[in-house]
Structures are given as structure tokens and as C-alpha cells.
Short mmCIF file of C-alpha atoms and ligand atoms in Angstrom, two decimals:
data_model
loop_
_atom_site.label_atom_id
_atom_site.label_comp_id
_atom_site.label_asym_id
_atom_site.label_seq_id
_atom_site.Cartn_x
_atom_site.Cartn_y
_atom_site.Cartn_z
CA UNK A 9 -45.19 -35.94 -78.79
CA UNK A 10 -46.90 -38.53 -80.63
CA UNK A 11 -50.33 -37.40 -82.05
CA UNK A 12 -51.50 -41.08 -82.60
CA UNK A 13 -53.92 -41.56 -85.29
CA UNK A 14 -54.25 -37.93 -86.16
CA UNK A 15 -52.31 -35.76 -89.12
CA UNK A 16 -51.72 -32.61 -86.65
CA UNK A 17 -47.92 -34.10 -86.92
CA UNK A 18 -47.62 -33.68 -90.55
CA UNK A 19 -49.94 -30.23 -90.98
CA UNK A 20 -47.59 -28.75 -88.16
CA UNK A 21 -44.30 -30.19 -88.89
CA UNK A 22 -44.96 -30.77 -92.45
CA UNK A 23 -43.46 -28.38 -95.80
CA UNK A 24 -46.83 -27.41 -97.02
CA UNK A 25 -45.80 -28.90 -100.34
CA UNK A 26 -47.08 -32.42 -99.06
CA UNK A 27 -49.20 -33.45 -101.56
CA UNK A 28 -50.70 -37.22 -101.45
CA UNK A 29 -51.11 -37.67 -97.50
CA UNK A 30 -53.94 -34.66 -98.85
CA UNK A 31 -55.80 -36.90 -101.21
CA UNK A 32 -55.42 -39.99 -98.43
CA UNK A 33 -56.00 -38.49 -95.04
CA UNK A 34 -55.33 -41.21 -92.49
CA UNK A 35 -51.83 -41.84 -91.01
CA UNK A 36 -50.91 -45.39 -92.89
CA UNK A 37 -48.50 -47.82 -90.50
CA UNK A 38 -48.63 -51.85 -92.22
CA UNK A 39 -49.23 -52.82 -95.80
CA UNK A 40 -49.13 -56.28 -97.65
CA UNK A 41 -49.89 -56.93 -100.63
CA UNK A 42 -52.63 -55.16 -102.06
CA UNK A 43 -53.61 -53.91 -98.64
CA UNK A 44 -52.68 -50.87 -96.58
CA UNK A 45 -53.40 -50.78 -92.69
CA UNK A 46 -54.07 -47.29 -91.00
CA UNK A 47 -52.84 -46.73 -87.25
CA UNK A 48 -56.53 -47.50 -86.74
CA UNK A 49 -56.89 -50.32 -88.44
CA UNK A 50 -58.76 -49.73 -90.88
CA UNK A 51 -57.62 -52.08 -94.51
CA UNK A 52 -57.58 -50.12 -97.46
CA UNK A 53 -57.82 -51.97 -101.28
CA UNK A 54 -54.49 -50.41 -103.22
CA UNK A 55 -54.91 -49.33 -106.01
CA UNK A 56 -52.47 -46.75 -106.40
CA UNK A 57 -49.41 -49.04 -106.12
CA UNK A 58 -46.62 -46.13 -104.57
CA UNK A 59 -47.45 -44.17 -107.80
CA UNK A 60 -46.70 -47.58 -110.09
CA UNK A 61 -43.28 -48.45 -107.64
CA UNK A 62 -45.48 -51.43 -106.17
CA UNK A 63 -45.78 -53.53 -108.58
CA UNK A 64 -45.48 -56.62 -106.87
CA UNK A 65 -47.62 -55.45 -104.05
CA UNK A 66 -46.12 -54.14 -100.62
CA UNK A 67 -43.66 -56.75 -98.62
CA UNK A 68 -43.54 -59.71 -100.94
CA UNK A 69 -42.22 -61.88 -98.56
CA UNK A 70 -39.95 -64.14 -100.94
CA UNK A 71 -37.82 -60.22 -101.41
CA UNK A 72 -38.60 -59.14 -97.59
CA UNK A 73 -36.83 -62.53 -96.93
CA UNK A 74 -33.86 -61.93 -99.33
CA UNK A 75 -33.62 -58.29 -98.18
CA UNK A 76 -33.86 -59.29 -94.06
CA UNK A 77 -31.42 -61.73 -95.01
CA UNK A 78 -29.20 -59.78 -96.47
CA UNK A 79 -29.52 -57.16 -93.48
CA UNK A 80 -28.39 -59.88 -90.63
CA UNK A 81 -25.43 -60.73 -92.69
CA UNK A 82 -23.94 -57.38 -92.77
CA UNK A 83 -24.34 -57.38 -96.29
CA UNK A 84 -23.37 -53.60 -97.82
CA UNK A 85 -25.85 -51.10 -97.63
CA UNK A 86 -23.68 -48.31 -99.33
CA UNK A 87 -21.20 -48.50 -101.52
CA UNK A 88 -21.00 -45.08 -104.15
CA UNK A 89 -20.50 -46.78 -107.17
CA UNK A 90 -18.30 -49.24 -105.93
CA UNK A 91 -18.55 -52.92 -106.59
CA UNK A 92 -20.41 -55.30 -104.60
CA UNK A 93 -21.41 -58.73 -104.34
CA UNK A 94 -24.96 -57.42 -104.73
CA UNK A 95 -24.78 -55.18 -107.42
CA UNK A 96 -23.13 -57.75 -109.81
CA UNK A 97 -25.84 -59.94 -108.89
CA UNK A 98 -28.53 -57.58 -109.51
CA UNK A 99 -26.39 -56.44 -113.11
CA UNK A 100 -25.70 -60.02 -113.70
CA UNK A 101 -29.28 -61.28 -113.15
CA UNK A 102 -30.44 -58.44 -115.31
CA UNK A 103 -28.53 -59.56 -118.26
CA UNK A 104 -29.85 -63.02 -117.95
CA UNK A 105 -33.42 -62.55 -117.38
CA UNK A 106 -34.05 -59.70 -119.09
CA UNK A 107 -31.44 -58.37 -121.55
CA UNK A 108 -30.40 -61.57 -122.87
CA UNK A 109 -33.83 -63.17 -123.35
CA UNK A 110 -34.60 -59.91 -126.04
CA UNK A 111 -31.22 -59.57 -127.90
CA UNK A 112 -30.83 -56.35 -126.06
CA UNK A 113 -27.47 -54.78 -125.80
CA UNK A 114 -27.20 -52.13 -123.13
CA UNK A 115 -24.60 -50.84 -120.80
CA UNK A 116 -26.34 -50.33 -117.36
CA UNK A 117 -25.84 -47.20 -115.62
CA UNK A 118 -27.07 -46.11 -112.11
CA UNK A 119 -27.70 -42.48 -111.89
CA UNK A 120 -28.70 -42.25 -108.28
CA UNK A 121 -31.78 -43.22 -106.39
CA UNK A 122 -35.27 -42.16 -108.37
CA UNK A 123 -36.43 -41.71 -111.61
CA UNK A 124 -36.15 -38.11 -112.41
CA UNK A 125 -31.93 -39.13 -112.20
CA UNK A 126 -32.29 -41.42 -114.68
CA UNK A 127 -33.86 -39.12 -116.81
CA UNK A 128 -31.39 -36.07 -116.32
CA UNK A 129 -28.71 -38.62 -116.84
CA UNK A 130 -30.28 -39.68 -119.85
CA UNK A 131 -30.85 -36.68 -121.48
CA UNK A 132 -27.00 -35.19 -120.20
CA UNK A 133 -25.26 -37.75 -122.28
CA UNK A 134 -27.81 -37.82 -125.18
CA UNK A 135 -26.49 -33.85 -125.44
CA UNK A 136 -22.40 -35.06 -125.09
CA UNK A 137 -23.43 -37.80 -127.68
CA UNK A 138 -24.84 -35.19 -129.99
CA UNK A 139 -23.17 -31.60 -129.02
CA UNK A 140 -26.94 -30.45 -129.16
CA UNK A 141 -28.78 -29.50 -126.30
CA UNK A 142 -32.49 -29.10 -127.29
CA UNK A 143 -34.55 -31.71 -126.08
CA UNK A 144 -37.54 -32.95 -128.26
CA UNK A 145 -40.56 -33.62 -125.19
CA UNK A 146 -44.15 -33.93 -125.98
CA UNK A 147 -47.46 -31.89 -124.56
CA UNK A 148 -48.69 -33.47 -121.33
CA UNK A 149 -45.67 -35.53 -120.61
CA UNK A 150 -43.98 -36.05 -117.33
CA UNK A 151 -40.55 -36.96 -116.11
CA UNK A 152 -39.75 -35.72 -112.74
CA UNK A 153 -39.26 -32.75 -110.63
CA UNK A 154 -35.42 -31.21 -111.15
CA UNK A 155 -35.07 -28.69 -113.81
CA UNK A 156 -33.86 -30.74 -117.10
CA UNK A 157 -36.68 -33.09 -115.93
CA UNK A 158 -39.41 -30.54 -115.42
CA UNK A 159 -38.08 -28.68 -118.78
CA UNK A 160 -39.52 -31.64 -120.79
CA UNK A 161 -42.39 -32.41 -118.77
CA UNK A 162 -46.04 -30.28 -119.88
CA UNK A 163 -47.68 -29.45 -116.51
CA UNK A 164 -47.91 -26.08 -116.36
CA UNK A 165 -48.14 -25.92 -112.20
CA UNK A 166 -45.11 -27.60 -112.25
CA UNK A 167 -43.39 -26.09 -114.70
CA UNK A 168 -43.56 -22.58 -113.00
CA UNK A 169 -42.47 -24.26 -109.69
CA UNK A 170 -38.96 -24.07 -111.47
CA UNK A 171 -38.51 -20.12 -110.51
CA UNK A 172 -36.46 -19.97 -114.10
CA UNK A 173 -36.85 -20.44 -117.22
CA UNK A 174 -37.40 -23.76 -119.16
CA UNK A 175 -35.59 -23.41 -122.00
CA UNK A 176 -33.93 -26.54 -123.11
CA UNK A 177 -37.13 -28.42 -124.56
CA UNK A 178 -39.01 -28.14 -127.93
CA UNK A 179 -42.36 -29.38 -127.07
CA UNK A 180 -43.83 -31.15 -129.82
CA UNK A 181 -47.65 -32.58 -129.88
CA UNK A 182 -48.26 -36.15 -128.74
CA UNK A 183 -50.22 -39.09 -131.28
CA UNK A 184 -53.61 -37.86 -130.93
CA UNK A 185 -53.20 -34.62 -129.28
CA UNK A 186 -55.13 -32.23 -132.24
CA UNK A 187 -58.69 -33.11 -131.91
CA UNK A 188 -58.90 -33.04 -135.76
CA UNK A 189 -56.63 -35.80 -136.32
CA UNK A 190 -53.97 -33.95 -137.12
CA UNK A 191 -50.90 -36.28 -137.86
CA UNK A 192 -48.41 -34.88 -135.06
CA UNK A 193 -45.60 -37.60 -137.17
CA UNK A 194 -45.75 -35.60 -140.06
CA UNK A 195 -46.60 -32.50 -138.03
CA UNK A 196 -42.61 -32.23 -136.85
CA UNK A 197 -41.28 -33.82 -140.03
CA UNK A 198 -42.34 -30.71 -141.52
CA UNK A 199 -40.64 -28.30 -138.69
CA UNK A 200 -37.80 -30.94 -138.73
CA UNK A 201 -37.40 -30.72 -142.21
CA UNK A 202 -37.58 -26.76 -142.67
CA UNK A 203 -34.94 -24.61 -142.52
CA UNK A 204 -36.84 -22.21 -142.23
CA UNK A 205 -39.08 -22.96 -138.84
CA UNK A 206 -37.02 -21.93 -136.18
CA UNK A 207 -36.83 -25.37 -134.94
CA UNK A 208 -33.34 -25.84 -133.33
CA UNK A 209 -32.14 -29.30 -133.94
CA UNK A 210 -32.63 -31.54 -130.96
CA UNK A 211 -30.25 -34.05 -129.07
CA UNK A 212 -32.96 -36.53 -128.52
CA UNK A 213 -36.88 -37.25 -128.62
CA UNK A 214 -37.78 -38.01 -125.12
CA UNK A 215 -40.95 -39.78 -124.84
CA UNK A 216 -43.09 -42.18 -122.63
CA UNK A 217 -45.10 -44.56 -124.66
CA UNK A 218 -48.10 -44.16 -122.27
CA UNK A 219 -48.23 -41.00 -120.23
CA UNK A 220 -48.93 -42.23 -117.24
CA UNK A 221 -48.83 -39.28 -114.80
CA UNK A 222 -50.36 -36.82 -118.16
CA UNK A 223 -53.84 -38.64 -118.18
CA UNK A 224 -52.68 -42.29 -119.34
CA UNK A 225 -52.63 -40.87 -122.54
CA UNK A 226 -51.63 -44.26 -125.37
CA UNK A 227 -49.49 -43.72 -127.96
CA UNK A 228 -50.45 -46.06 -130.75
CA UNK A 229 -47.55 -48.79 -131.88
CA UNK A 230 -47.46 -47.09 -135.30
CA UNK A 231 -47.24 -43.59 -133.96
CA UNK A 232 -43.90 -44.90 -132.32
CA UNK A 233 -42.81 -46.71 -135.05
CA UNK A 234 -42.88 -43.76 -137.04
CA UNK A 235 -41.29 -41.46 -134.20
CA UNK A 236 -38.07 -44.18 -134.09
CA UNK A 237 -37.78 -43.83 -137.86
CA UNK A 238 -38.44 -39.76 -137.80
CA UNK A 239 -35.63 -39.80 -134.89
CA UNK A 240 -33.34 -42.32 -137.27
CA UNK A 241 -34.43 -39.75 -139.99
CA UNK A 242 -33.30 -36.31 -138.46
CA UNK A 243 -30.33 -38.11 -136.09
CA UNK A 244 -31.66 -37.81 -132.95
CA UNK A 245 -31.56 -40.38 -130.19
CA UNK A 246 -34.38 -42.17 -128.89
CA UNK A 247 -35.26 -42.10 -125.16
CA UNK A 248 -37.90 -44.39 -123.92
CA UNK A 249 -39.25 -43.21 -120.17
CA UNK A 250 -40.02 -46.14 -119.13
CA UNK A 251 -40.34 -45.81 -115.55
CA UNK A 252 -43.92 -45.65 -114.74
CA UNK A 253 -44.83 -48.27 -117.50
CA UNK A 254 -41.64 -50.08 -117.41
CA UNK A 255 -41.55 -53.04 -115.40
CA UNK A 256 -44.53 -54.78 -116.32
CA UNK A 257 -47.10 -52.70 -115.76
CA UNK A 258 -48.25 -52.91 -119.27
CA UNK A 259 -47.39 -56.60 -119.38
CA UNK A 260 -44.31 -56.89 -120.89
CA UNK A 261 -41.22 -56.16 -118.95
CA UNK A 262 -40.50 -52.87 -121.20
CA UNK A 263 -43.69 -51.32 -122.78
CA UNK A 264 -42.56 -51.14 -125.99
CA UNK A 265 -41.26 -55.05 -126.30
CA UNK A 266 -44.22 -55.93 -128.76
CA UNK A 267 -44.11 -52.14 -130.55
CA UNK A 268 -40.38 -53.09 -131.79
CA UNK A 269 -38.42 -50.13 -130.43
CA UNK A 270 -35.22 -50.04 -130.27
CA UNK A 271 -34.21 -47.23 -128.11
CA UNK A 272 -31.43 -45.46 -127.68
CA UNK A 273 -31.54 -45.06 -123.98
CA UNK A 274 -34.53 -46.44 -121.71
CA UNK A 275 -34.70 -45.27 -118.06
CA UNK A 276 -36.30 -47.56 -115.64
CA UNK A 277 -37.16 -46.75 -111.97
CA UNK A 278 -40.33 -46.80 -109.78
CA UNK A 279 -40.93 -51.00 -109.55
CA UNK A 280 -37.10 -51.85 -110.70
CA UNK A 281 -36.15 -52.68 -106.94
CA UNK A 282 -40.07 -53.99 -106.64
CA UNK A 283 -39.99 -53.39 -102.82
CA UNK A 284 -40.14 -49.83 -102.84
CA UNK A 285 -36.44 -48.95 -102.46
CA UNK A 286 -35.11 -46.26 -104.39
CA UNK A 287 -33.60 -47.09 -107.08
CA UNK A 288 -32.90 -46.44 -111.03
CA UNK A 289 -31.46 -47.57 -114.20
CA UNK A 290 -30.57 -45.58 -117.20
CA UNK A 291 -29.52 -48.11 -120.07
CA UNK A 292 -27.47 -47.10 -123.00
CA UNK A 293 -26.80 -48.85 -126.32
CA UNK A 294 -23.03 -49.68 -125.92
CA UNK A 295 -21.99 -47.46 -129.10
CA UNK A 296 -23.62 -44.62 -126.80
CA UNK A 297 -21.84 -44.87 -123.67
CA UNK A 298 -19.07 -41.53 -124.05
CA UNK A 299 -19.00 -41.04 -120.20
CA UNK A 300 -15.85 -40.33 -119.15
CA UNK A 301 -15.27 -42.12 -115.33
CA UNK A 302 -16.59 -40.41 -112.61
CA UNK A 303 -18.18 -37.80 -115.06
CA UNK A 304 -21.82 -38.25 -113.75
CA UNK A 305 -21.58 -39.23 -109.86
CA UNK A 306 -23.45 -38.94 -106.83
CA UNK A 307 -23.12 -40.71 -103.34
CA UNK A 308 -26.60 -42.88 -103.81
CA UNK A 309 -25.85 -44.38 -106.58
CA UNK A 310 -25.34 -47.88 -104.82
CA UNK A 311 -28.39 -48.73 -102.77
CA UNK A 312 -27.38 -52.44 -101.93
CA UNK A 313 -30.32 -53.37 -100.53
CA UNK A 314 -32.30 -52.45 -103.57
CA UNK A 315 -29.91 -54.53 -105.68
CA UNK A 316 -31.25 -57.48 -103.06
CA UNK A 317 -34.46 -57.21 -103.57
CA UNK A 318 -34.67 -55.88 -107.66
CA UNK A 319 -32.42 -59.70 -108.18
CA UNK A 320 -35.04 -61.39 -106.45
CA UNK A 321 -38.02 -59.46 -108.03
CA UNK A 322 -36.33 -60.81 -111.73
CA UNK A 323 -35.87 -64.27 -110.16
CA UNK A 324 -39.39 -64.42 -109.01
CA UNK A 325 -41.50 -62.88 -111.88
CA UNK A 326 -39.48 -62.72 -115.14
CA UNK A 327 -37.68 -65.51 -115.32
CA UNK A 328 -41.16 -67.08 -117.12
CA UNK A 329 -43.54 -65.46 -119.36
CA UNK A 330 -46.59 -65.93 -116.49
CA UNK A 331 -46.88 -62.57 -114.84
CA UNK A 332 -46.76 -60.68 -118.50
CA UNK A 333 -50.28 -63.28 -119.27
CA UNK A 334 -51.41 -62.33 -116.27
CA UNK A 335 -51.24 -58.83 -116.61
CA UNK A 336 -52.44 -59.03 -119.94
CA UNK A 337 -55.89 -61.05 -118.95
CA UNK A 338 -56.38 -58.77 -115.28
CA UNK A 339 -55.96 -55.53 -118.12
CA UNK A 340 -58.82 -57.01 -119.96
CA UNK A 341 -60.71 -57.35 -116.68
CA UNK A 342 -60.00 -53.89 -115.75
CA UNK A 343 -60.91 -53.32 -119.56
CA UNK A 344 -64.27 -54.51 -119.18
CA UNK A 345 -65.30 -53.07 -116.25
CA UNK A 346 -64.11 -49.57 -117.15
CA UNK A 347 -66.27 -49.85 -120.56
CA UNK A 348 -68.74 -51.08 -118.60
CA UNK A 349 -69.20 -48.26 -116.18
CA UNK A 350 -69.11 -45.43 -118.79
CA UNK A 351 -71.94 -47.09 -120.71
CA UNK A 352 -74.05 -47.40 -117.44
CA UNK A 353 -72.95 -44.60 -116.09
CA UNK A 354 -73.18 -41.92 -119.31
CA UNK A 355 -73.01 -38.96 -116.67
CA UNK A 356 -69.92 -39.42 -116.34
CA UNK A 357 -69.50 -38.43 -119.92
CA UNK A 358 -66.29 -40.98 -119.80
CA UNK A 359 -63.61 -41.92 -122.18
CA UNK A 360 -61.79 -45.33 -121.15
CA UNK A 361 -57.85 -44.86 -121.91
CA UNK A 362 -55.06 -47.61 -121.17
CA UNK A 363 -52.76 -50.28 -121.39
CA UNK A 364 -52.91 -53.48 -119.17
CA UNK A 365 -52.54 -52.65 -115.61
CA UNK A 366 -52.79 -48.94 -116.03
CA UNK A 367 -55.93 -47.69 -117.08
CA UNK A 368 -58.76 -45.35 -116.60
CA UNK A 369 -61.79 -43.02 -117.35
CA UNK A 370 -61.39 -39.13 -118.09
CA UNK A 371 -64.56 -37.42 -116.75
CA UNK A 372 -65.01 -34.75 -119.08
CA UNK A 373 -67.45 -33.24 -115.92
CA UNK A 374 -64.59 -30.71 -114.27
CA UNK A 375 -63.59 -31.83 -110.63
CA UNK A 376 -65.62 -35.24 -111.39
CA UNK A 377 -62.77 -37.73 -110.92
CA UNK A 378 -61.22 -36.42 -107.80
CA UNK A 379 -64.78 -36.42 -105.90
CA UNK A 380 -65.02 -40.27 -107.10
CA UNK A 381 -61.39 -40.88 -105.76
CA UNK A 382 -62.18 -39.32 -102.51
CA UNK A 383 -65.44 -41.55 -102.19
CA UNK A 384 -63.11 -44.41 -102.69
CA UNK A 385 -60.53 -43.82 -100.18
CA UNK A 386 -63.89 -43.32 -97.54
CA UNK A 387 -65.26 -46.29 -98.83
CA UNK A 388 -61.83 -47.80 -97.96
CA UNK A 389 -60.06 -47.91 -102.02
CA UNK A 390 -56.32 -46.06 -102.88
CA UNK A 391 -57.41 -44.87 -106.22
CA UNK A 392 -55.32 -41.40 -107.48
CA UNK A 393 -56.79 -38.70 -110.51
CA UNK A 394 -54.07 -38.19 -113.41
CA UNK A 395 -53.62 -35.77 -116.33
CA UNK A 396 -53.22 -31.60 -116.38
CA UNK A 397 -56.72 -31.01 -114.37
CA UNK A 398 -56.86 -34.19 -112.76
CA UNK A 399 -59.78 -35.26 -115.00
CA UNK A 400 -59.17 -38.97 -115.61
CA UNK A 401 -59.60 -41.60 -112.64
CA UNK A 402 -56.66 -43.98 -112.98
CA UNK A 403 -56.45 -48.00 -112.09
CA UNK A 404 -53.07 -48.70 -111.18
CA UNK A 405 -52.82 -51.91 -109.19
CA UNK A 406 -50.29 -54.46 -107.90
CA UNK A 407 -49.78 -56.99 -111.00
CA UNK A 408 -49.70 -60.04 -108.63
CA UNK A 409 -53.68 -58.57 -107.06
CA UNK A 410 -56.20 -61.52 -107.35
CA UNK A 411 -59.05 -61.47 -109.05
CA UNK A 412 -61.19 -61.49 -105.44
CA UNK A 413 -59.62 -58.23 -104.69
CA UNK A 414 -59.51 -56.65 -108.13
CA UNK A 415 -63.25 -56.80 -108.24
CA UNK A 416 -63.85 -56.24 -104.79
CA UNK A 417 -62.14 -52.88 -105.77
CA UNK A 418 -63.96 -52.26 -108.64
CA UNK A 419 -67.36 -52.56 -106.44
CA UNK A 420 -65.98 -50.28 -104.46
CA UNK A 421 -65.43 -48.16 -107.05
CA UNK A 422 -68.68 -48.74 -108.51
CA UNK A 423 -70.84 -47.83 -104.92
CA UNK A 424 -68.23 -44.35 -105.24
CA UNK A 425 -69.17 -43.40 -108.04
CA UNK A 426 -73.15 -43.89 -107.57
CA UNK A 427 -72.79 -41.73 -104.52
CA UNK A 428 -71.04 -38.84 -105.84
CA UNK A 429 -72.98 -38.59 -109.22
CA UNK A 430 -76.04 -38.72 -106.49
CA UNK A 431 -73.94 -35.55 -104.42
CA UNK A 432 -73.69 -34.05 -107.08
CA UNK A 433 -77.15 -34.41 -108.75
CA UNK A 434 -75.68 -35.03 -112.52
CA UNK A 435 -77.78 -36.60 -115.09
CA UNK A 436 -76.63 -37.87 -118.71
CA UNK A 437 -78.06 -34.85 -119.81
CA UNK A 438 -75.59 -32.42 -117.45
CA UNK A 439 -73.08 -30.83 -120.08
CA UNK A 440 -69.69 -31.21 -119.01
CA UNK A 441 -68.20 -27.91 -117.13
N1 PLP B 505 -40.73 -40.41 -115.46
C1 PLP B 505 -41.98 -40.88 -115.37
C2 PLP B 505 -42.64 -41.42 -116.59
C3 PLP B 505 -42.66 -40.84 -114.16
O1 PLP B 505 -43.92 -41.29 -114.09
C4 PLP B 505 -42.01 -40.32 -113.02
C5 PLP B 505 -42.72 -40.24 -111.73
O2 PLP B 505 -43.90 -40.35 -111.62
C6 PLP B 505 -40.70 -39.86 -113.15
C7 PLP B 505 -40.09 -39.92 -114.38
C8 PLP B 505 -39.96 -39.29 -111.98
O3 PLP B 505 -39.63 -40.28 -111.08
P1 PLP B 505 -39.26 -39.87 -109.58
O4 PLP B 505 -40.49 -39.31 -108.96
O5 PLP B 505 -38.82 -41.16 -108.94
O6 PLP B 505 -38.15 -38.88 -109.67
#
């Protein structure tokens, strides 16, 4: 029963909670690169990235070789948490390229196969560390779908897909989030400091240093500075969410390398494996780890094949300082041409936000941004909206896309935009809805 080229499949067969295959209707079947193929051929730019799991670009083919090798040998595919030839590679290839490199001492944990385990793991053991089980999470941040995850994430249509109550968070304002400059540092100092503000005490401050999936939203190096030494201050732990921005996308392998934090716990995901496997990390300063064996488990916790191709990812692109300059100059790029386009372009009423390869305008016009990303995906670009009302338009390519194609994106990008603020009939002088 194979409805080729069509989406009847999915709207028929499909939980009505699909959500991106809405945003990008075509039915995808080869990728490389920066490219995706549709079953009718048609070549779409990427620059979407699986969400920021893609950073390398679909297929490399120096880890599709490493991970087809590793297939015809019979090499493990699962393995619980056992040991495997793989997994010390991966574990011992992370301490050398990365660890090592940045006087970095952390025990390596794998909490099972996507991000929002690292983070539930994370916060789980900051609470046995501490005997506390408030978590301090900030407005507009996200970091995943199950319930401790969603309880420190902002969004309120996610929140309320819970079905319970969210009660383990203290949401505290993010750097920048009063419009009057408010400083949100000394903001929970104050409530920290009070005995009298109801504030329970929390376990940990959970944070990600650019919120990615909230509307790129930047926290400033000093504003985390000061949250490490507020968290050193009031004895909470540190955790750095990591997993969107993690991984290079910002340039540096962790986001906060050139910041100076020293986290307590980081959680990596999303472009660890850098083939699109599932896979996550939660990493724990060694005076941290109080897990008792066995006391956090679950059967896909081992995904050998993602050990393959995460080794050969390191090997490839961190075992030199090339791809973090690289990412660093194609940001600027990406810099420039966003600043560009909301000078020429002043109906768009746009704010560029971002760091290195993940970056963006918020269209203060409501509904703006996901018109221009539906241009783009006609015009043949991936391009996804971020933040609570999907205002901001985000760039979030493959770090290893060439300058050819990063522009020849941005055109694209440019011709989408003309044509919807044509649609739509806005001038500089519309006021934003
Ligand atoms: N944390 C951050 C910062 C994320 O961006 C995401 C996903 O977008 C998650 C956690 C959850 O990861 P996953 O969807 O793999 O569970």
C-alpha cells in the first residue's frame, strides 16, 4: 500500500502529534551533506540540521564507512551497559580528544538514547547529591519532553501536555529577560538570599547558555560567570545543557569553553554520535558521581553503532582546532548577512540573535517568520521558526556546509522573504501585531 510521493501514509497512519513532516510537506528518501532528496527528486538546501543532531551534515562518508564497517563485522549493536570494544573506544577517544585537551575531569555516563535522558539523569543525581529536589530552570528554556524535563522547560503548550502538575522547578528569569534591564543575577540573589521569599532551596541551576529551541536567546559570558559563582554562592550544582549548542555548533566543542565554566554536570546529545544515531552523554565531575550500580538503567543505554560513528566524528573534526575557526568565520558570514537583511528589509522589524552556527532574526510582525520558512522550503531551503510563538527565523546549518551553499541558502532566503513581505503587503511603517 505504498502511497509513493504523497503524505496520505503519514496523515492516515500517523499520531496526529506529528509535528515537523507539517512544516516540510514532501516525503524525504536520500540526504548528503547539506542536501536532502525528496521521493521526487527534488534537492533541498539544509538548514535545519535534524534539529542541530547534523552537525557534520547527513552521511559523512569517512563515519558511514566506519559504521558499514563495523556492521559487516558483526560488530555489537546492543549491549545494555555492558562493555564493548566500541564503547571503550568511543570513552577512550573522548578522553583524549576532548577531555584531556581542556583539563576536564568527568566521569561519563550514558543515560539512554536522546537528550531529554541525559537531562533527567542529570538533574536525578544533582537531587541524591544535594537531598533537595527543586530545580532552578529559567523562562523560555527547553530540555525535552518527559516530565522532570518538561518541568524545567518554559513553553507553556508543552508544559500543559504533561496532564499533571509541574512542580519540581523554580523558574527564574534569563540574562536579559526584563525589558528594563533588570539584573536577573542579582534578581535571585535577593530571593536566594531571603528567608523570607518562599524560595525553596534548589538542587541545581539548570541552564543552556544559548536557548536554542526558546528563540536563540544568548546569555552573555558575564551573566554566566556570575550564575557559576551565585550557584558556588548558595551550593547548588551547575548543569550546563549543552545538547543543542554542544558539539560545536557555537564553535567550540562545549559552548561555554571560552566563558570559563566549570560545570558540575554537562549533558551532551543531538550531534555527539554526528550521524544521527541516538545517543547521549551526561558527564559528572568525579567528586559528583554517588550512583549506586545499576541505580539509573535502561536497555538503550549501549547503542554500539553510535559509539562507531561519535569515535570517528572526534577523530575527524576535533582532533585539530580547524572546524572550531571554521565555524567561527561561517558565524560571521551568517552574521553579516542576517544584519544585513534587517537593515534592508526594516519590515521585518528584526532583531539578529546568535552564536556561530546558530543564529537568527525575531520578526516582531506575529506569524512573520513561519510564512518566510514556508517560502523557503517551496523555494527548496530546510529553515525551522524557534522561540514561545515561533517569532524568530533560525540558521542552523551543517558546520562542514561550504561557503557556495551557505550563500546559495541565504539567496534563497533572501527571494523568501521578498515574496512573503510582498503576500503580505507590509511596509516599514506596518506596526508589529
Ligand atoms: N535539551 C536541549 C537544549 C534541547 O535542545 C533538546 C532538544 O531539542 C533537548 C534537551 C531534548 O533532546 P531530545 O529531543 O533528544 O530528547
Amino acid at each position: 500500500m505504498t502511497d509513493s510521493n504523497s503524505t496520505t501514509t503519514f496523515e492516515t497512519f500517523e499520531s496526529n502529534v506529528r509535528g515537523y513532516c507539517r512544516s516540510f510537506p514532501t516525503v524525504f528518501k536520500t540526504s548528503r551533506g547539506c542536501w536532502l532528496v525528496d521521493e521526487e527528486g527534488r534537492e533541498y538546501i539544509d538548514f535545519f540540521a535534524g534539529a542541530g543532531a547534523l552537525n557534520y551534515g547527513h552521511n559523512h562518508p569517512v563515519l558511514k564507512d566506519a559504521l558499514l564497517r563495523y556492521i559487516q563485522e558483526d560488530g555489537i549493536t546492543h549491549a545494555l551497559d555492558m562493555a564493548t570494544s566500541a564503547k571503550r573506544a568511543f570513552i577512550e577517544t573522548f578522553q583524549k580528544v576532548i577531555l584531556q585537551p581542556r583539563d576536564m575531569q568527568y566521569k561519563l555516563q550514558f543515560p539512554g538514547p536522546t537528550g531529554t535522558n541525559a537531562v533527567e539523569a542529570a538533574m536525578k543525581l544533582a537531587r541524591k547529591i544535594t537531598g533537595r529536589s527543586k530545580m532552578l530552570s529559567f523562562t523560555n528554556a527547553f530540555h525535552g519532553m518527559t516530565l522532570g524535563s518538561l518541568s524545567v522547560t518554559g513553553n507553556a503548550f508543552k508544559r500543559s501536555g504533561a496532564g499533571v502538575d509541574l512542580t519540581m522547578a523554580l523558574t527564574m528569569p534569563f540574562d536579559g529577560y526584563f525589558e528594563d534591564g533588570t539584573d536577573t543575577i542579582e534578581y535571585m540573589d535577593r530571593l536566594l538570599s531571603d528567608s523570607g521569599s518562599g524560595v525553596d532551596f534548589p538542587a541545581a541551576a539548570i541552564i543552556e547558555t544559548v536557548q536554542a529551541e526558546g528563540g536563540i536567546n544568548v546569555a552573555s559570558a558575564e551573566w554566566l560567570r556570575r550564575l557559576e559563582q551565585l550557584c558556588r554562592r548558595h551550593d547548588m550544582l551547575l548543569i550546563v545543557d549543552d545538547i543543542q549548542v554542544g558539539c560545536g555548533r557555537t564553535g567550540t566543542f562545549f559552548s561555554f569553553e571560552e566563558i570559563g565554566l566549570n560545570p558540575d554536570i554537562i549533558c551532551l546529545s543531538k550531534s555527539l554520535s554526528g550521524y544521527g544515531l541516538p545517543m547521549a552523554l551526561t558527564l559528572i565531575r568525579p567528586e559528583h558521581d554517588l550512583w549506586e550500580p545499576g541505580e539509573h538503567n535502561g536497555t538503550f543505554r549501549g547503542n554500539n553503532p553510535a559509539f562507531v560513528t561519535a569515535t570517528a566524528a572526534l577523530n575527524t573534526f576535533w582532533k585539530d582546532g580547524e572546524l572550531a575557526e571554521e565555524t567561527a568565520r561561517k558565524g560571521e558570514l551568517v552574521r553579516e548577512f542576517l544584519t544585513d537583511t534587517v537593515k534592508r528589509y526594516p519590515e521585518l522589524h528584526g532583531t539578529v540573535r546568535g552564536r556561530g552556527l546558530i543564529q537568527g532574526i525575531e520578526c516582531a510582525v506575529d506569524g512573520l517568520s513561519a510564512k518566510i520558512c514556508h517560502a523557503a522550503f517551496e523555494r527548496g531551503l530546510i529553515i525551522e521558526t524557534a522561540g514561545p510563538e515561533s517569532k524568530v527565523f533560525k540558521l542552523l546549518p551543517a558546520l562542514v556546509i561550504d561557503d557556495t551553499l551557505l550563500r546559495q541558502g541565504f539567496d534563497i532566503l533572501r527571494q523568501s522573504i521578498e515574496a512573503v513581505l510582498e503576500s503580505e503587503g507590509l511596509t516599514a511603517e506596518s506596526v508589529p501585531a
